[in-house]
PDB file of C-alpha atoms in Angstrom:
ATOM      1  CA  MET A   1    -118.465  20.955 211.837  1.00 69.00           C
ATOM      2  CA  SER A   2    -122.049  21.935 212.543  1.00 75.00           C
ATOM      3  CA  ARG A   3    -121.117  25.648 212.392  1.00 79.00           C
ATOM      4  CA  ILE A   4    -119.713  25.141 208.917  1.00 76.00           C
ATOM      5  CA  LEU A   5    -122.742  23.217 207.667  1.00 74.00           C
ATOM      6  CA  GLN A   6    -125.146  25.766 209.153  1.00 76.00           C
ATOM      7  CA  GLY A   7    -123.223  28.662 207.625  1.00 73.00           C
ATOM      8  CA  ILE A   8    -123.210  27.144 204.155  1.00 67.00           C
ATOM      9  CA  GLY A   9    -126.868  26.108 204.437  1.00 69.00           C
ATOM     10  CA  SER A  10    -127.962  29.583 205.481  1.00 70.00           C
ATOM     11  CA  GLY A  11    -125.586  31.436 203.155  1.00 68.00           C
ATOM     12  CA  THR A  12    -123.951  33.254 206.088  1.00 69.00           C
ATOM     13  CA  LEU A  13    -120.481  31.750 205.724  1.00 73.00           C
ATOM     14  CA  ASP A  14    -118.144  34.566 204.717  1.00 78.00           C
ATOM     15  CA  VAL A  15    -114.477  35.483 204.343  1.00 84.00           C
ATOM     16  CA  GLY A  16    -112.781  35.339 207.718  1.00 87.00           C
ATOM     17  CA  PHE A  17    -114.681  32.291 209.025  1.00 88.00           C
ATOM     18  CA  ARG A  18    -112.252  30.009 210.850  1.00 93.00           C
ATOM     19  CA  GLU A  19    -112.965  26.881 212.893  1.00 93.00           C
ATOM     20  CA  PRO A  20    -110.251  24.758 214.567  1.00 95.00           C
ATOM     21  CA  ILE A  21    -110.127  21.027 213.803  1.00 95.00           C
ATOM     22  CA  ARG A  22    -108.108  18.123 215.145  1.00 95.00           C
ATOM     23  CA  ARG A  23    -107.760  14.518 214.047  1.00 95.00           C
ATOM     24  CA  GLY A  24    -105.369  12.267 215.889  1.00 95.00           C
ATOM     25  CA  SER A  25    -102.022  14.038 216.009  1.00 93.00           C
ATOM     26  CA  ALA A  26    -102.921  16.514 213.243  1.00 95.00           C
ATOM     27  CA  SER A  27    -104.468  19.900 213.955  1.00 97.00           C
ATOM     28  CA  GLY A  28    -105.444  22.906 211.919  1.00 97.00           C
ATOM     29  CA  TYR A  29    -108.556  24.729 210.834  1.00 97.00           C
ATOM     30  CA  VAL A  30    -111.352  25.070 208.319  1.00 95.00           C
ATOM     31  CA  SER A  31    -111.618  28.563 206.869  1.00 94.00           C
ATOM     32  CA  VAL A  32    -113.354  30.592 204.212  1.00 92.00           C
ATOM     33  CA  THR A  33    -111.263  32.819 201.952  1.00 90.00           C
ATOM     34  CA  GLY A  34    -111.840  34.791 198.804  1.00 85.00           C
ATOM     35  CA  ASP A  35    -110.593  33.355 195.543  1.00 75.00           C
ATOM     36  CA  ALA A  36    -107.311  35.105 194.665  1.00 75.00           C
ATOM     37  CA  GLU A  37    -108.547  35.839 191.143  1.00 75.00           C
ATOM     38  CA  GLU A  38    -112.233  36.490 191.852  1.00 72.00           C
ATOM     39  CA  GLN A  39    -112.822  37.805 195.375  1.00 66.00           C
ATOM     40  CA  ASP A  40    -116.606  37.278 195.058  1.00 74.00           C
ATOM     41  CA  ASN A  41    -116.042  33.522 194.840  1.00 85.00           C
ATOM     42  CA  LEU A  42    -115.586  31.981 198.282  1.00 88.00           C
ATOM     43  CA  LEU A  43    -113.329  29.001 198.953  1.00 91.00           C
ATOM     44  CA  LEU A  44    -113.694  26.528 201.813  1.00 93.00           C
ATOM     45  CA  ARG A  45    -110.186  25.492 202.903  1.00 95.00           C
ATOM     46  CA  VAL A  46    -109.094  22.711 205.205  1.00 97.00           C
ATOM     47  CA  SER A  47    -105.503  23.228 206.428  1.00 98.00           C
ATOM     48  CA  LEU A  48    -103.612  21.044 208.910  1.00 98.00           C
ATOM     49  CA  THR A  49    -100.046  21.291 210.164  1.00 98.00           C
ATOM     50  CA  ILE A  50     -97.774  18.319 209.620  1.00 97.00           C
ATOM     51  CA  MET A  51     -94.295  19.139 210.944  1.00 97.00           C
ATOM     52  CA  LYS A  52     -91.428  21.627 210.955  1.00 97.00           C
ATOM     53  CA  VAL A  53     -89.046  21.540 208.008  1.00 97.00           C
ATOM     54  CA  ALA A  54     -86.018  19.392 208.795  1.00 88.00           C
ATOM     55  CA  PRO A  55     -82.964  21.724 208.651  1.00 92.00           C
ATOM     56  CA  GLY A  56     -80.295  20.400 206.315  1.00 93.00           C
ATOM     57  CA  ARG A  57     -82.742  17.933 204.780  1.00 94.00           C
ATOM     58  CA  GLU A  58     -84.986  20.430 202.999  1.00 95.00           C
ATOM     59  CA  ARG A  59     -84.250  19.115 199.521  1.00 96.00           C
ATOM     60  CA  ASN A  60     -85.157  15.543 200.466  1.00 97.00           C
ATOM     61  CA  LEU A  61     -88.273  16.705 202.307  1.00 97.00           C
ATOM     62  CA  TYR A  62     -89.454  18.909 199.437  1.00 97.00           C
ATOM     63  CA  ARG A  63     -88.926  16.080 196.964  1.00 97.00           C
ATOM     64  CA  ARG A  64     -90.908  13.724 199.179  1.00 97.00           C
ATOM     65  CA  LEU A  65     -93.742  16.262 199.549  1.00 98.00           C
ATOM     66  CA  LEU A  66     -93.939  16.666 195.767  1.00 97.00           C
ATOM     67  CA  GLU A  67     -94.081  12.878 195.341  1.00 97.00           C
ATOM     68  CA  LEU A  68     -96.908  12.695 197.876  1.00 97.00           C
ATOM     69  CA  ASN A  69     -98.763  15.592 196.240  1.00 97.00           C
ATOM     70  CA  ARG A  70     -98.925  13.547 193.053  1.00 96.00           C
ATOM     71  CA  THR A  71    -100.616  10.668 194.892  1.00 95.00           C
ATOM     72  CA  PHE A  72    -103.429  12.977 196.045  1.00 96.00           C
ATOM     73  CA  GLN A  73    -104.438  13.515 192.388  1.00 94.00           C
ATOM     74  CA  GLY A  74    -105.421  17.127 192.962  1.00 94.00           C
ATOM     75  CA  ARG A  75    -107.553  16.570 196.081  1.00 96.00           C
ATOM     76  CA  ALA A  76    -105.005  18.195 198.440  1.00 98.00           C
ATOM     77  CA  SER A  77    -101.392  19.302 198.527  1.00 98.00           C
ATOM     78  CA  PHE A  78     -98.519  19.833 200.898  1.00 98.00           C
ATOM     79  CA  SER A  79     -96.958  23.265 201.203  1.00 98.00           C
ATOM     80  CA  VAL A  80     -94.439  25.070 203.400  1.00 97.00           C
ATOM     81  CA  ASP A  81     -95.174  28.465 204.958  1.00 97.00           C
ATOM     82  CA  ASP A  82     -92.814  31.342 205.789  1.00 97.00           C
ATOM     83  CA  ASP A  83     -92.210  29.849 209.258  1.00 97.00           C
ATOM     84  CA  ASP A  84     -90.983  26.537 207.742  1.00 97.00           C
ATOM     85  CA  ILE A  85     -94.101  24.648 208.778  1.00 98.00           C
ATOM     86  CA  VAL A  86     -95.379  21.899 206.472  1.00 98.00           C
ATOM     87  CA  TRP A  87     -99.143  22.018 205.859  1.00 98.00           C
ATOM     88  CA  LEU A  88    -101.630  19.780 204.094  1.00 98.00           C
ATOM     89  CA  THR A  89    -104.379  21.848 202.489  1.00 98.00           C
ATOM     90  CA  ALA A  90    -107.453  21.134 200.409  1.00 98.00           C
ATOM     91  CA  GLY A  91    -110.018  23.604 199.160  1.00 94.00           C
ATOM     92  CA  ARG A  92    -113.197  23.797 197.171  1.00 93.00           C
ATOM     93  CA  PRO A  93    -115.432  26.629 195.970  1.00 91.00           C
ATOM     94  CA  VAL A  94    -118.247  27.189 198.482  1.00 85.00           C
ATOM     95  CA  GLU A  95    -120.860  27.692 195.776  1.00 83.00           C
ATOM     96  CA  ASP A  96    -122.873  24.513 195.228  1.00 79.00           C
ATOM     97  CA  LEU A  97    -121.125  22.510 197.974  1.00 83.00           C
ATOM     98  CA  ASP A  98    -123.580  20.196 199.665  1.00 85.00           C
ATOM     99  CA  PRO A  99    -123.214  18.933 203.257  1.00 84.00           C
ATOM    100  CA  SER A 100    -121.869  15.521 202.239  1.00 89.00           C
ATOM    101  CA  GLU A 101    -119.111  17.155 200.152  1.00 91.00           C
ATOM    102  CA  ILE A 102    -118.134  19.398 203.056  1.00 89.00           C
ATOM    103  CA  ILE A 103    -117.968  16.459 205.444  1.00 90.00           C
ATOM    104  CA  ASP A 104    -115.948  14.449 202.922  1.00 94.00           C
ATOM    105  CA  LEU A 105    -113.510  17.333 202.360  1.00 95.00           C
ATOM    106  CA  ILE A 106    -112.895  17.815 206.074  1.00 94.00           C
ATOM    107  CA  LEU A 107    -112.735  14.136 207.031  1.00 95.00           C
ATOM    108  CA  TRP A 108    -110.626  13.018 204.072  1.00 97.00           C
ATOM    109  CA  THR A 109    -108.107  15.846 204.423  1.00 98.00           C
ATOM    110  CA  SER A 110    -107.778  15.460 208.190  1.00 97.00           C
ATOM    111  CA  GLU A 111    -107.383  11.682 207.796  1.00 97.00           C
ATOM    112  CA  GLN A 112    -104.540  12.198 205.313  1.00 98.00           C
ATOM    113  CA  ALA A 113    -102.867  14.742 207.604  1.00 98.00           C
ATOM    114  CA  ASP A 114    -103.058  12.382 210.574  1.00 97.00           C
ATOM    115  CA  ARG A 115    -101.633   9.559 208.464  1.00 97.00           C
ATOM    116  CA  PHE A 116     -98.825  11.485 206.790  1.00 97.00           C
ATOM    117  CA  ASP A 117     -97.616  13.447 209.800  1.00 97.00           C
ATOM    118  CA  ASP A 118     -96.629  10.110 211.331  1.00 96.00           C
ATOM    119  CA  ILE A 119     -95.038   8.857 208.100  1.00 97.00           C
ATOM    120  CA  LEU A 120     -93.054  12.048 207.498  1.00 98.00           C
ATOM    121  CA  LEU A 121     -91.920  12.335 211.110  1.00 97.00           C
ATOM    122  CA  GLU A 122     -90.685   8.759 210.983  1.00 97.00           C
ATOM    123  CA  GLU A 123     -88.758   9.533 207.788  1.00 96.00           C
ATOM    124  CA  PHE A 124     -87.367  12.944 208.801  1.00 96.00           C
ATOM    125  CA  GLY A 125     -87.215  12.783 212.587  1.00 95.00           C
ATOM    126  CA  TYR A 126     -89.630  13.136 215.479  1.00 94.00           C
ATOM    127  CA  GLU A 127     -87.721  16.183 216.691  1.00 96.00           C
ATOM    128  CA  HIS A 128     -89.595  18.119 213.966  1.00 96.00           C
ATOM    129  CA  ARG A 129     -92.962  17.402 215.579  1.00 95.00           C
ATOM    130  CA  LEU A 130     -95.142  20.422 216.254  1.00 92.00           C
TER     131      LEU A 130
END
């Protein structure tokens, strides 16, 4: 986390930055990307893997993920990538982020990922563990 804080403090954090993170059974990374609409605006993203999609139970899983997304009230959301991996991701514009907001973003998101990977695996089967 110190690399992230130093980079934001010094203004050297740029597109392509990527730092692995792990919390409990959840793992992923913190990265910096360009805003899809305005490439000059940088976004700090925290992304953690949750599980593989449960074959044959996709509809139930997707419904459950949408229900959980609502409970996050816009702070983070679940998504599924092209490899059928479920992710929890949160992001904020880099501009004007202070160190406490960065720490909160990383810790809160990783805490939710560690909590919900266990819940979703219990609901949809531990054989979908990553």
